[in-house]
Amino acid sequence: MNRELRIEDGFMPFLGHETYFRVVGEPSSDKAPLLLLHGGPGSTHNYFELLDGIALSGRQVISYDQLGCGKSYLDGHPELWTLNTWLDELEALRNHLHLDRLHILGQSWGGMMILAWLIDRKPEGVCSAILSSTLSSSRLWGHEQHRLISFMSPEDQAAIRRAEQSGDFDSEDYLRANGHYTERHACSITSDSPECLRREKRFGTESYNVAWGPNEYMPWGNLKDFDYTAQLGSISQPSLIISGTNDESTPLLAKTMYDGIPNSRWELLDGARHLTFADQPERYIRIVSEWCSEHD
């Protein structure tokens, strides 16, 4: 696929550091580019390379490593790991790449960023938003993850409960249980997985721990009070919500956004987990490509 596409990358100065970005495809006068916001905080753009195929239709696809991870790695600065830092970075990159009109897709934490950006900063020129496996409330997210945990084996439930009570997230039984949770609701990476999923990356452990917490189901960090549910009605941009039936972003989380955002559509992918585009790449690319074409 990549041989047919032009791929360029670079770095943008930000807060005295550097933000890495990757641009796939050629600019188009009639197709607004698609900007991708990865999850975490602290993951990387890597998995978004599965969506390079969107650019085959002539739409530019742009991703980046948010400050604190990947090729934008930084640690020792816990004061930076706030929602406002990453929203400022998003706006700086948009200006740097002259993205006057764009579609924006956020997966997991990236979708949280989009909700806050649209509601708090009211940007212009956003053709549409794609909210992929995300959430409008950290409290509701934590509740739903613990509901999912209640369906795991008694041994796994006990190991997770002990870790929560003790604060010890290094024990063998906890790590085993957390691995089972990840396989059930997030993703499975094997030797047969696409290279971009298997590739070694610098995960932003500090940014994740400070902003979110020790794992996916315990929002203890400075995002613990993130809740834009009551303000979803102020979003005017057409919004596509994508989630999977086995997703950490449970149907309740997705429906909460669907019910709250006036001009929204919800696509529920049967059998997909948190990395919906890894579980069902062809369907995901088709859905997003058609959505963007409808809202250019």
PDB file of C-alpha atoms in Angstrom:
ATOM      1  CA  MET A   1       0.000   0.000   0.000  1.00  0.00           C
ATOM      2  CA  ASN A   2       2.689   2.482   1.025  1.00  0.00           C
ATOM      3  CA  ARG A   3       4.446   2.199  -2.355  1.00  0.00           C
ATOM      4  CA  GLU A   4       1.454   3.871  -3.972  1.00  0.00           C
ATOM      5  CA  LEU A   5       1.325   6.754  -1.542  1.00  0.00           C
ATOM      6  CA  ARG A   6       3.528   9.742  -0.855  1.00  0.00           C
ATOM      7  CA  ILE A   7       4.567   9.755   2.806  1.00  0.00           C
ATOM      8  CA  GLU A   8       6.387  12.664   4.414  1.00  0.00           C
ATOM      9  CA  ASP A   9       7.206  13.334   8.033  1.00  0.00           C
ATOM     10  CA  GLY A  10       8.797  16.026  10.122  1.00  0.00           C
ATOM     11  CA  PHE A  11       8.960  17.801  13.446  1.00  0.00           C
ATOM     12  CA  MET A  12       7.234  20.902  14.764  1.00  0.00           C
ATOM     13  CA  PRO A  13       8.771  23.002  17.577  1.00  0.00           C
ATOM     14  CA  PHE A  14       6.484  23.040  20.613  1.00  0.00           C
ATOM     15  CA  LEU A  15       7.151  24.382  24.124  1.00  0.00           C
ATOM     16  CA  GLY A  16      10.885  24.101  23.565  1.00  0.00           C
ATOM     17  CA  HIS A  17      10.518  20.464  22.479  1.00  0.00           C
ATOM     18  CA  GLU A  18       9.520  18.759  19.208  1.00  0.00           C
ATOM     19  CA  THR A  19       6.321  17.143  17.984  1.00  0.00           C
ATOM     20  CA  TYR A  20       6.640  14.473  15.294  1.00  0.00           C
ATOM     21  CA  PHE A  21       4.068  14.354  12.480  1.00  0.00           C
ATOM     22  CA  ARG A  22       3.423  12.097   9.478  1.00  0.00           C
ATOM     23  CA  VAL A  23       1.550  13.098   6.305  1.00  0.00           C
ATOM     24  CA  VAL A  24       0.215  10.496   3.860  1.00  0.00           C
ATOM     25  CA  GLY A  25      -0.999  11.445   0.391  1.00  0.00           C
ATOM     26  CA  GLU A  26      -1.242  14.645  -1.599  1.00  0.00           C
ATOM     27  CA  PRO A  27      -3.180  17.783  -0.683  1.00  0.00           C
ATOM     28  CA  SER A  28      -6.542  18.121  -2.418  1.00  0.00           C
ATOM     29  CA  SER A  29      -8.609  21.186  -3.272  1.00  0.00           C
ATOM     30  CA  ASP A  30     -11.933  19.381  -2.742  1.00  0.00           C
ATOM     31  CA  LYS A  31     -11.178  16.756  -0.082  1.00  0.00           C
ATOM     32  CA  ALA A  32     -10.400  18.111   3.361  1.00  0.00           C
ATOM     33  CA  PRO A  33      -7.511  16.321   5.099  1.00  0.00           C
ATOM     34  CA  LEU A  34      -8.153  13.914   7.950  1.00  0.00           C
ATOM     35  CA  LEU A  35      -6.190  14.563  11.150  1.00  0.00           C
ATOM     36  CA  LEU A  36      -5.813  11.637  13.541  1.00  0.00           C
ATOM     37  CA  LEU A  37      -5.426  11.897  17.334  1.00  0.00           C
ATOM     38  CA  HIS A  38      -4.079   8.780  19.007  1.00  0.00           C
ATOM     39  CA  GLY A  39      -5.007   7.372  22.386  1.00  0.00           C
ATOM     40  CA  GLY A  40      -3.289   7.148  25.719  1.00  0.00           C
ATOM     41  CA  PRO A  41      -2.300   9.680  26.761  1.00  0.00           C
ATOM     42  CA  GLY A  42       1.071   8.211  25.891  1.00  0.00           C
ATOM     43  CA  SER A  43       0.400   5.898  22.966  1.00  0.00           C
ATOM     44  CA  THR A  44       1.755   6.747  19.493  1.00  0.00           C
ATOM     45  CA  HIS A  45       0.615   7.274  15.911  1.00  0.00           C
ATOM     46  CA  ASN A  46       1.878   3.811  14.911  1.00  0.00           C
ATOM     47  CA  TYR A  47      -1.439   1.990  14.814  1.00  0.00           C
ATOM     48  CA  PHE A  48      -2.955   4.703  12.625  1.00  0.00           C
ATOM     49  CA  GLU A  49      -0.764   3.497   9.766  1.00  0.00           C
ATOM     50  CA  LEU A  50      -3.527   0.902   9.313  1.00  0.00           C
ATOM     51  CA  LEU A  51      -5.605   3.807   7.966  1.00  0.00           C
ATOM     52  CA  ASP A  52      -3.158   4.841   5.227  1.00  0.00           C
ATOM     53  CA  GLY A  53      -5.588   3.325   2.756  1.00  0.00           C
ATOM     54  CA  ILE A  54      -7.947   6.266   3.275  1.00  0.00           C
ATOM     55  CA  ALA A  55      -5.421   8.358   1.341  1.00  0.00           C
ATOM     56  CA  LEU A  56      -5.819   6.148  -1.740  1.00  0.00           C
ATOM     57  CA  SER A  57      -9.021   8.063  -2.514  1.00  0.00           C
ATOM     58  CA  GLY A  58      -7.082  11.330  -2.728  1.00  0.00           C
ATOM     59  CA  ARG A  59      -7.598  12.492   0.852  1.00  0.00           C
ATOM     60  CA  GLN A  60      -4.527  13.459   2.876  1.00  0.00           C
ATOM     61  CA  VAL A  61      -4.209  11.595   6.180  1.00  0.00           C
ATOM     62  CA  ILE A  62      -2.149  13.177   8.954  1.00  0.00           C
ATOM     63  CA  SER A  63      -1.080  11.683  12.269  1.00  0.00           C
ATOM     64  CA  TYR A  64       1.382  12.690  14.959  1.00  0.00           C
ATOM     65  CA  ASP A  65       2.968  11.585  18.214  1.00  0.00           C
ATOM     66  CA  GLN A  66       1.639  13.780  20.977  1.00  0.00           C
ATOM     67  CA  LEU A  67       4.217  15.324  23.278  1.00  0.00           C
ATOM     68  CA  GLY A  68       5.412  12.742  25.793  1.00  0.00           C
ATOM     69  CA  CYS A  69       5.487   9.637  23.595  1.00  0.00           C
ATOM     70  CA  GLY A  70       6.916   8.006  20.491  1.00  0.00           C
ATOM     71  CA  LYS A  71       9.120  10.277  18.423  1.00  0.00           C
ATOM     72  CA  SER A  72       7.902  13.194  20.563  1.00  0.00           C
ATOM     73  CA  TYR A  73       9.079  11.413  23.713  1.00  0.00           C
ATOM     74  CA  LEU A  74       9.642  13.460  26.834  1.00  0.00           C
ATOM     75  CA  ASP A  75       9.589  12.703  30.520  1.00  0.00           C
ATOM     76  CA  GLY A  76      10.566  14.417  33.729  1.00  0.00           C
ATOM     77  CA  HIS A  77       7.952  17.118  33.124  1.00  0.00           C
ATOM     78  CA  PRO A  78       4.819  16.023  35.007  1.00  0.00           C
ATOM     79  CA  GLU A  79       3.536  19.614  34.953  1.00  0.00           C
ATOM     80  CA  LEU A  80       3.006  19.314  31.182  1.00  0.00           C
ATOM     81  CA  TRP A  81       0.624  16.363  31.214  1.00  0.00           C
ATOM     82  CA  THR A  82      -2.658  18.239  31.168  1.00  0.00           C
ATOM     83  CA  LEU A  83      -5.542  18.498  28.740  1.00  0.00           C
ATOM     84  CA  ASN A  84      -4.582  22.083  27.886  1.00  0.00           C
ATOM     85  CA  THR A  85      -1.023  21.122  26.900  1.00  0.00           C
ATOM     86  CA  TRP A  86      -2.262  18.630  24.347  1.00  0.00           C
ATOM     87  CA  LEU A  87      -5.022  20.927  23.058  1.00  0.00           C
ATOM     88  CA  ASP A  88      -2.438  23.687  22.591  1.00  0.00           C
ATOM     89  CA  GLU A  89      -0.268  21.201  20.705  1.00  0.00           C
ATOM     90  CA  LEU A  90      -3.198  20.218  18.472  1.00  0.00           C
ATOM     91  CA  GLU A  91      -3.853  23.848  17.569  1.00  0.00           C
ATOM     92  CA  ALA A  92      -0.145  24.518  17.004  1.00  0.00           C
ATOM     93  CA  LEU A  93       0.113  21.552  14.623  1.00  0.00           C
ATOM     94  CA  ARG A  94      -3.022  22.626  12.787  1.00  0.00           C
ATOM     95  CA  ASN A  95      -1.469  26.069  12.233  1.00  0.00           C
ATOM     96  CA  HIS A  96       1.925  24.595  11.366  1.00  0.00           C
ATOM     97  CA  LEU A  97       0.439  22.405   8.621  1.00  0.00           C
ATOM     98  CA  HIS A  98      -2.072  25.068   7.472  1.00  0.00           C
ATOM     99  CA  LEU A  99      -5.084  22.827   8.030  1.00  0.00           C
ATOM    100  CA  ASP A 100      -7.731  25.496   7.516  1.00  0.00           C
ATOM    101  CA  ARG A 101     -10.390  22.867   6.723  1.00  0.00           C
ATOM    102  CA  LEU A 102     -10.178  19.376   8.142  1.00  0.00           C
ATOM    103  CA  HIS A 103     -11.916  16.295   9.391  1.00  0.00           C
ATOM    104  CA  ILE A 104     -10.644  15.150  12.776  1.00  0.00           C
ATOM    105  CA  LEU A 105     -10.644  11.606  14.177  1.00  0.00           C
ATOM    106  CA  GLY A 106      -9.746  10.754  17.755  1.00  0.00           C
ATOM    107  CA  GLN A 107      -9.390   7.255  19.155  1.00  0.00           C
ATOM    108  CA  SER A 108      -9.940   6.753  22.892  1.00  0.00           C
ATOM    109  CA  TRP A 109      -8.075   9.627  24.633  1.00  0.00           C
ATOM    110  CA  GLY A 110      -7.885  11.311  21.216  1.00  0.00           C
ATOM    111  CA  GLY A 111     -11.683  11.424  21.147  1.00  0.00           C
ATOM    112  CA  MET A 112     -11.711  13.025  24.592  1.00  0.00           C
ATOM    113  CA  MET A 113      -9.435  15.707  23.173  1.00  0.00           C
ATOM    114  CA  ILE A 114     -11.855  16.335  20.309  1.00  0.00           C
ATOM    115  CA  LEU A 115     -14.833  16.743  22.641  1.00  0.00           C
ATOM    116  CA  ALA A 116     -12.968  19.240  24.815  1.00  0.00           C
ATOM    117  CA  TRP A 117     -11.586  21.079  21.767  1.00  0.00           C
ATOM    118  CA  LEU A 118     -14.954  21.469  20.062  1.00  0.00           C
ATOM    119  CA  ILE A 119     -16.767  22.463  23.248  1.00  0.00           C
ATOM    120  CA  ASP A 120     -14.198  24.686  24.966  1.00  0.00           C
ATOM    121  CA  ARG A 121     -12.335  26.255  22.057  1.00  0.00           C
ATOM    122  CA  LYS A 122     -14.988  26.238  19.323  1.00  0.00           C
ATOM    123  CA  PRO A 123     -12.621  25.941  16.342  1.00  0.00           C
ATOM    124  CA  GLU A 124     -13.722  26.939  12.848  1.00  0.00           C
ATOM    125  CA  GLY A 125     -13.193  24.954   9.677  1.00  0.00           C
ATOM    126  CA  VAL A 126     -13.918  21.517  11.172  1.00  0.00           C
ATOM    127  CA  CYS A 127     -15.933  19.647   8.544  1.00  0.00           C
ATOM    128  CA  SER A 128     -16.690  16.723  10.834  1.00  0.00           C
ATOM    129  CA  ALA A 129     -15.539  14.809  13.887  1.00  0.00           C
ATOM    130  CA  ILE A 130     -15.030  11.046  14.184  1.00  0.00           C
ATOM    131  CA  LEU A 131     -15.184   9.853  17.793  1.00  0.00           C
ATOM    132  CA  SER A 132     -13.649   6.392  17.802  1.00  0.00           C
ATOM    133  CA  SER A 133     -13.931   4.150  20.879  1.00  0.00           C
ATOM    134  CA  THR A 134     -13.970   7.093  23.242  1.00  0.00           C
ATOM    135  CA  LEU A 135     -15.854   8.618  26.172  1.00  0.00           C
ATOM    136  CA  SER A 136     -17.405  11.797  27.471  1.00  0.00           C
ATOM    137  CA  SER A 137     -17.021  10.970  31.178  1.00  0.00           C
ATOM    138  CA  SER A 138     -14.071   9.411  33.029  1.00  0.00           C
ATOM    139  CA  ARG A 139     -16.333   8.413  35.915  1.00  0.00           C
ATOM    140  CA  LEU A 140     -18.712   6.551  33.615  1.00  0.00           C
ATOM    141  CA  TRP A 141     -15.738   4.967  31.854  1.00  0.00           C
ATOM    142  CA  GLY A 142     -14.355   3.638  35.139  1.00  0.00           C
ATOM    143  CA  HIS A 143     -17.772   2.282  36.075  1.00  0.00           C
ATOM    144  CA  GLU A 144     -18.123   0.473  32.750  1.00  0.00           C
ATOM    145  CA  GLN A 145     -14.620  -1.035  32.878  1.00  0.00           C
ATOM    146  CA  HIS A 146     -15.340  -2.491  36.291  1.00  0.00           C
ATOM    147  CA  ARG A 147     -18.587  -3.911  34.949  1.00  0.00           C
ATOM    148  CA  LEU A 148     -16.559  -5.632  32.210  1.00  0.00           C
ATOM    149  CA  ILE A 149     -14.105  -6.907  34.814  1.00  0.00           C
ATOM    150  CA  SER A 150     -17.047  -8.509  36.669  1.00  0.00           C
ATOM    151  CA  PHE A 151     -17.373 -10.979  33.765  1.00  0.00           C
ATOM    152  CA  MET A 152     -13.760 -12.146  34.069  1.00  0.00           C
ATOM    153  CA  SER A 153     -12.646 -15.192  36.047  1.00  0.00           C
ATOM    154  CA  PRO A 154     -12.837 -14.985  39.840  1.00  0.00           C
ATOM    155  CA  GLU A 155      -9.037 -15.227  39.956  1.00  0.00           C
ATOM    156  CA  ASP A 156      -8.578 -12.261  37.616  1.00  0.00           C
ATOM    157  CA  GLN A 157     -11.173 -10.200  39.469  1.00  0.00           C
ATOM    158  CA  ALA A 158      -9.438 -10.893  42.773  1.00  0.00           C
ATOM    159  CA  ALA A 159      -6.008  -9.970  41.373  1.00  0.00           C
ATOM    160  CA  ILE A 160      -7.294  -6.659  40.027  1.00  0.00           C
ATOM    161  CA  ARG A 161      -9.118  -5.915  43.280  1.00  0.00           C
ATOM    162  CA  ARG A 162      -5.955  -6.575  45.317  1.00  0.00           C
ATOM    163  CA  ALA A 163      -3.938  -4.259  43.063  1.00  0.00           C
ATOM    164  CA  GLU A 164      -6.505  -1.500  43.432  1.00  0.00           C
ATOM    165  CA  GLN A 165      -6.506  -1.843  47.185  1.00  0.00           C
ATOM    166  CA  SER A 166      -2.728  -2.099  47.635  1.00  0.00           C
ATOM    167  CA  GLY A 167      -1.499   0.117  44.797  1.00  0.00           C
ATOM    168  CA  ASP A 168       0.840  -2.695  43.698  1.00  0.00           C
ATOM    169  CA  PHE A 169       0.540  -3.004  39.940  1.00  0.00           C
ATOM    170  CA  ASP A 170       3.672  -5.103  39.450  1.00  0.00           C
ATOM    171  CA  SER A 171       2.570  -8.432  40.888  1.00  0.00           C
ATOM    172  CA  GLU A 172       2.500 -11.414  38.559  1.00  0.00           C
ATOM    173  CA  ASP A 173      -1.154 -12.208  39.152  1.00  0.00           C
ATOM    174  CA  TYR A 174      -2.228  -8.615  38.464  1.00  0.00           C
ATOM    175  CA  LEU A 175      -0.168  -8.415  35.271  1.00  0.00           C
ATOM    176  CA  ARG A 176      -1.687 -11.697  34.098  1.00  0.00           C
ATOM    177  CA  ALA A 177      -5.219 -10.452  34.809  1.00  0.00           C
ATOM    178  CA  ASN A 178      -4.571  -7.123  33.114  1.00  0.00           C
ATOM    179  CA  GLY A 179      -3.259  -9.009  30.082  1.00  0.00           C
ATOM    180  CA  HIS A 180      -6.467 -11.025  29.930  1.00  0.00           C
ATOM    181  CA  TYR A 181      -8.494  -7.798  30.133  1.00  0.00           C
ATOM    182  CA  THR A 182      -6.453  -6.291  27.287  1.00  0.00           C
ATOM    183  CA  GLU A 183      -6.984  -9.332  25.080  1.00  0.00           C
ATOM    184  CA  ARG A 184     -10.733  -9.338  25.741  1.00  0.00           C
ATOM    185  CA  HIS A 185     -11.435  -5.647  25.257  1.00  0.00           C
ATOM    186  CA  ALA A 186      -8.476  -3.836  23.648  1.00  0.00           C
ATOM    187  CA  CYS A 187      -6.359  -5.834  21.205  1.00  0.00           C
ATOM    188  CA  SER A 188      -4.163  -8.872  20.630  1.00  0.00           C
ATOM    189  CA  ILE A 189      -0.763  -8.349  19.025  1.00  0.00           C
ATOM    190  CA  THR A 190       0.897 -11.470  17.620  1.00  0.00           C
ATOM    191  CA  SER A 191       3.649 -12.304  15.164  1.00  0.00           C
ATOM    192  CA  ASP A 192       0.996 -12.178  12.431  1.00  0.00           C
ATOM    193  CA  SER A 193      -0.157  -8.647  13.295  1.00  0.00           C
ATOM    194  CA  PRO A 194       0.664  -5.780  10.905  1.00  0.00           C
ATOM    195  CA  GLU A 195       4.164  -4.388  11.347  1.00  0.00           C
ATOM    196  CA  CYS A 196       2.940  -1.031  12.640  1.00  0.00           C
ATOM    197  CA  LEU A 197       1.332  -2.810  15.609  1.00  0.00           C
ATOM    198  CA  ARG A 198       4.385  -4.965  16.348  1.00  0.00           C
ATOM    199  CA  ARG A 199       6.916  -2.150  15.956  1.00  0.00           C
ATOM    200  CA  GLU A 200       8.778  -1.138  19.086  1.00  0.00           C
ATOM    201  CA  LYS A 201       7.658   2.235  20.376  1.00  0.00           C
ATOM    202  CA  ARG A 202       8.404   4.580  23.254  1.00  0.00           C
ATOM    203  CA  PHE A 203       5.220   4.614  25.269  1.00  0.00           C
ATOM    204  CA  GLY A 204       4.707   7.734  27.357  1.00  0.00           C
ATOM    205  CA  THR A 205       4.499   6.025  30.732  1.00  0.00           C
ATOM    206  CA  GLU A 206       4.896   9.239  32.702  1.00  0.00           C
ATOM    207  CA  SER A 207       2.285  11.142  30.720  1.00  0.00           C
ATOM    208  CA  TYR A 208      -0.141   8.207  31.004  1.00  0.00           C
ATOM    209  CA  ASN A 209       0.321   7.752  34.749  1.00  0.00           C
ATOM    210  CA  VAL A 210       0.103  11.464  35.548  1.00  0.00           C
ATOM    211  CA  ALA A 211      -2.832  12.268  33.284  1.00  0.00           C
ATOM    212  CA  TRP A 212      -4.839   9.021  33.473  1.00  0.00           C
ATOM    213  CA  GLY A 213      -3.662   6.385  35.939  1.00  0.00           C
ATOM    214  CA  PRO A 214      -2.057   2.943  36.294  1.00  0.00           C
ATOM    215  CA  ASN A 215      -4.297   1.130  33.801  1.00  0.00           C
ATOM    216  CA  GLU A 216      -7.314   1.523  31.527  1.00  0.00           C
ATOM    217  CA  TYR A 217      -9.947   1.070  34.215  1.00  0.00           C
ATOM    218  CA  MET A 218      -8.657   3.324  36.986  1.00  0.00           C
ATOM    219  CA  PRO A 219      -8.753   7.023  36.016  1.00  0.00           C
ATOM    220  CA  TRP A 220      -6.829   8.363  38.995  1.00  0.00           C
ATOM    221  CA  GLY A 221      -4.825  11.104  37.253  1.00  0.00           C
ATOM    222  CA  ASN A 222      -5.652  14.699  36.456  1.00  0.00           C
ATOM    223  CA  LEU A 223      -8.247  13.552  33.901  1.00  0.00           C
ATOM    224  CA  LYS A 224     -10.271  11.762  36.589  1.00  0.00           C
ATOM    225  CA  ASP A 225     -12.911  14.511  36.583  1.00  0.00           C
ATOM    226  CA  PHE A 226     -13.111  14.789  32.782  1.00  0.00           C
ATOM    227  CA  ASP A 227     -16.830  15.027  31.997  1.00  0.00           C
ATOM    228  CA  TYR A 228     -18.319  16.815  28.985  1.00  0.00           C
ATOM    229  CA  THR A 229     -21.551  14.822  28.878  1.00  0.00           C
ATOM    230  CA  ALA A 230     -23.796  17.742  29.851  1.00  0.00           C
ATOM    231  CA  GLN A 231     -22.185  19.952  27.178  1.00  0.00           C
ATOM    232  CA  LEU A 232     -22.400  17.552  24.237  1.00  0.00           C
ATOM    233  CA  GLY A 233     -25.420  19.417  22.897  1.00  0.00           C
ATOM    234  CA  SER A 234     -23.238  22.413  22.052  1.00  0.00           C
ATOM    235  CA  ILE A 235     -21.309  20.459  19.398  1.00  0.00           C
ATOM    236  CA  SER A 236     -22.495  21.654  15.995  1.00  0.00           C
ATOM    237  CA  GLN A 237     -20.171  19.643  13.756  1.00  0.00           C
ATOM    238  CA  PRO A 238     -21.443  16.412  12.183  1.00  0.00           C
ATOM    239  CA  SER A 239     -20.076  13.673  14.415  1.00  0.00           C
ATOM    240  CA  LEU A 240     -19.555   9.979  13.689  1.00  0.00           C
ATOM    241  CA  ILE A 241     -19.271   7.688  16.705  1.00  0.00           C
ATOM    242  CA  ILE A 242     -17.567   4.337  16.106  1.00  0.00           C
ATOM    243  CA  SER A 243     -17.267   1.573  18.686  1.00  0.00           C
ATOM    244  CA  GLY A 244     -17.206  -2.199  18.978  1.00  0.00           C
ATOM    245  CA  THR A 245     -19.450  -4.578  20.876  1.00  0.00           C
ATOM    246  CA  ASN A 246     -16.426  -5.899  22.816  1.00  0.00           C
ATOM    247  CA  ASP A 247     -14.847  -2.455  23.169  1.00  0.00           C
ATOM    248  CA  GLU A 248     -13.645  -0.763  26.344  1.00  0.00           C
ATOM    249  CA  SER A 249     -15.855   2.009  24.988  1.00  0.00           C
ATOM    250  CA  THR A 250     -18.983   0.063  25.792  1.00  0.00           C
ATOM    251  CA  PRO A 251     -22.320   0.595  24.042  1.00  0.00           C
ATOM    252  CA  LEU A 252     -23.442   2.678  27.040  1.00  0.00           C
ATOM    253  CA  LEU A 253     -20.465   5.028  26.630  1.00  0.00           C
ATOM    254  CA  ALA A 254     -21.044   5.321  22.885  1.00  0.00           C
ATOM    255  CA  LYS A 255     -24.793   5.805  23.222  1.00  0.00           C
ATOM    256  CA  THR A 256     -24.253   8.536  25.813  1.00  0.00           C
ATOM    257  CA  MET A 257     -22.361  10.526  23.168  1.00  0.00           C
ATOM    258  CA  TYR A 258     -24.806   9.621  20.411  1.00  0.00           C
ATOM    259  CA  ASP A 259     -27.753  10.776  22.516  1.00  0.00           C
ATOM    260  CA  GLY A 260     -26.020  14.006  23.501  1.00  0.00           C
ATOM    261  CA  ILE A 261     -24.554  15.229  20.189  1.00  0.00           C
ATOM    262  CA  PRO A 262     -27.297  16.665  17.953  1.00  0.00           C
ATOM    263  CA  ASN A 263     -25.935  15.850  14.484  1.00  0.00           C
ATOM    264  CA  SER A 264     -24.422  12.439  15.142  1.00  0.00           C
ATOM    265  CA  ARG A 265     -24.378   8.912  13.781  1.00  0.00           C
ATOM    266  CA  TRP A 266     -23.284   5.747  15.587  1.00  0.00           C
ATOM    267  CA  GLU A 267     -21.629   2.746  13.930  1.00  0.00           C
ATOM    268  CA  LEU A 268     -21.378  -0.296  16.215  1.00  0.00           C
ATOM    269  CA  LEU A 269     -18.973  -2.926  14.873  1.00  0.00           C
ATOM    270  CA  ASP A 270     -20.014  -6.404  15.961  1.00  0.00           C
ATOM    271  CA  GLY A 271     -17.137  -8.291  17.575  1.00  0.00           C
ATOM    272  CA  ALA A 272     -14.636  -5.411  17.495  1.00  0.00           C
ATOM    273  CA  ARG A 273     -12.583  -4.348  20.495  1.00  0.00           C
ATOM    274  CA  HIS A 274     -10.944  -1.043  21.435  1.00  0.00           C
ATOM    275  CA  LEU A 275      -8.737  -1.042  18.336  1.00  0.00           C
ATOM    276  CA  THR A 276     -11.756  -1.363  16.074  1.00  0.00           C
ATOM    277  CA  PHE A 277      -9.684  -0.476  12.985  1.00  0.00           C
ATOM    278  CA  ALA A 278      -7.272  -3.324  13.774  1.00  0.00           C
ATOM    279  CA  ASP A 279     -10.069  -5.862  14.224  1.00  0.00           C
ATOM    280  CA  GLN A 280     -12.077  -4.749  11.159  1.00  0.00           C
ATOM    281  CA  PRO A 281      -9.763  -2.551   9.019  1.00  0.00           C
ATOM    282  CA  GLU A 282     -11.595  -2.781   5.700  1.00  0.00           C
ATOM    283  CA  ARG A 283     -14.993  -1.951   7.170  1.00  0.00           C
ATOM    284  CA  TYR A 284     -13.544   0.838   9.298  1.00  0.00           C
ATOM    285  CA  ILE A 285     -11.766   2.459   6.346  1.00  0.00           C
ATOM    286  CA  ARG A 286     -14.934   2.249   4.248  1.00  0.00           C
ATOM    287  CA  ILE A 287     -17.072   3.831   6.977  1.00  0.00           C
ATOM    288  CA  VAL A 288     -14.645   6.697   7.609  1.00  0.00           C
ATOM    289  CA  SER A 289     -13.971   7.338   3.913  1.00  0.00           C
ATOM    290  CA  GLU A 290     -17.666   7.503   3.070  1.00  0.00           C
ATOM    291  CA  TRP A 291     -18.379   9.711   6.077  1.00  0.00           C
ATOM    292  CA  CYS A 292     -15.676  12.209   5.133  1.00  0.00           C
ATOM    293  CA  SER A 293     -16.878  12.327   1.526  1.00  0.00           C
ATOM    294  CA  GLU A 294     -20.410  13.080   2.737  1.00  0.00           C
ATOM    295  CA  HIS A 295     -19.188  16.020   4.837  1.00  0.00           C
ATOM    296  CA  ASP A 296     -16.492  17.680   2.747  1.00  0.00           C
TER     297      ASP A 296
END
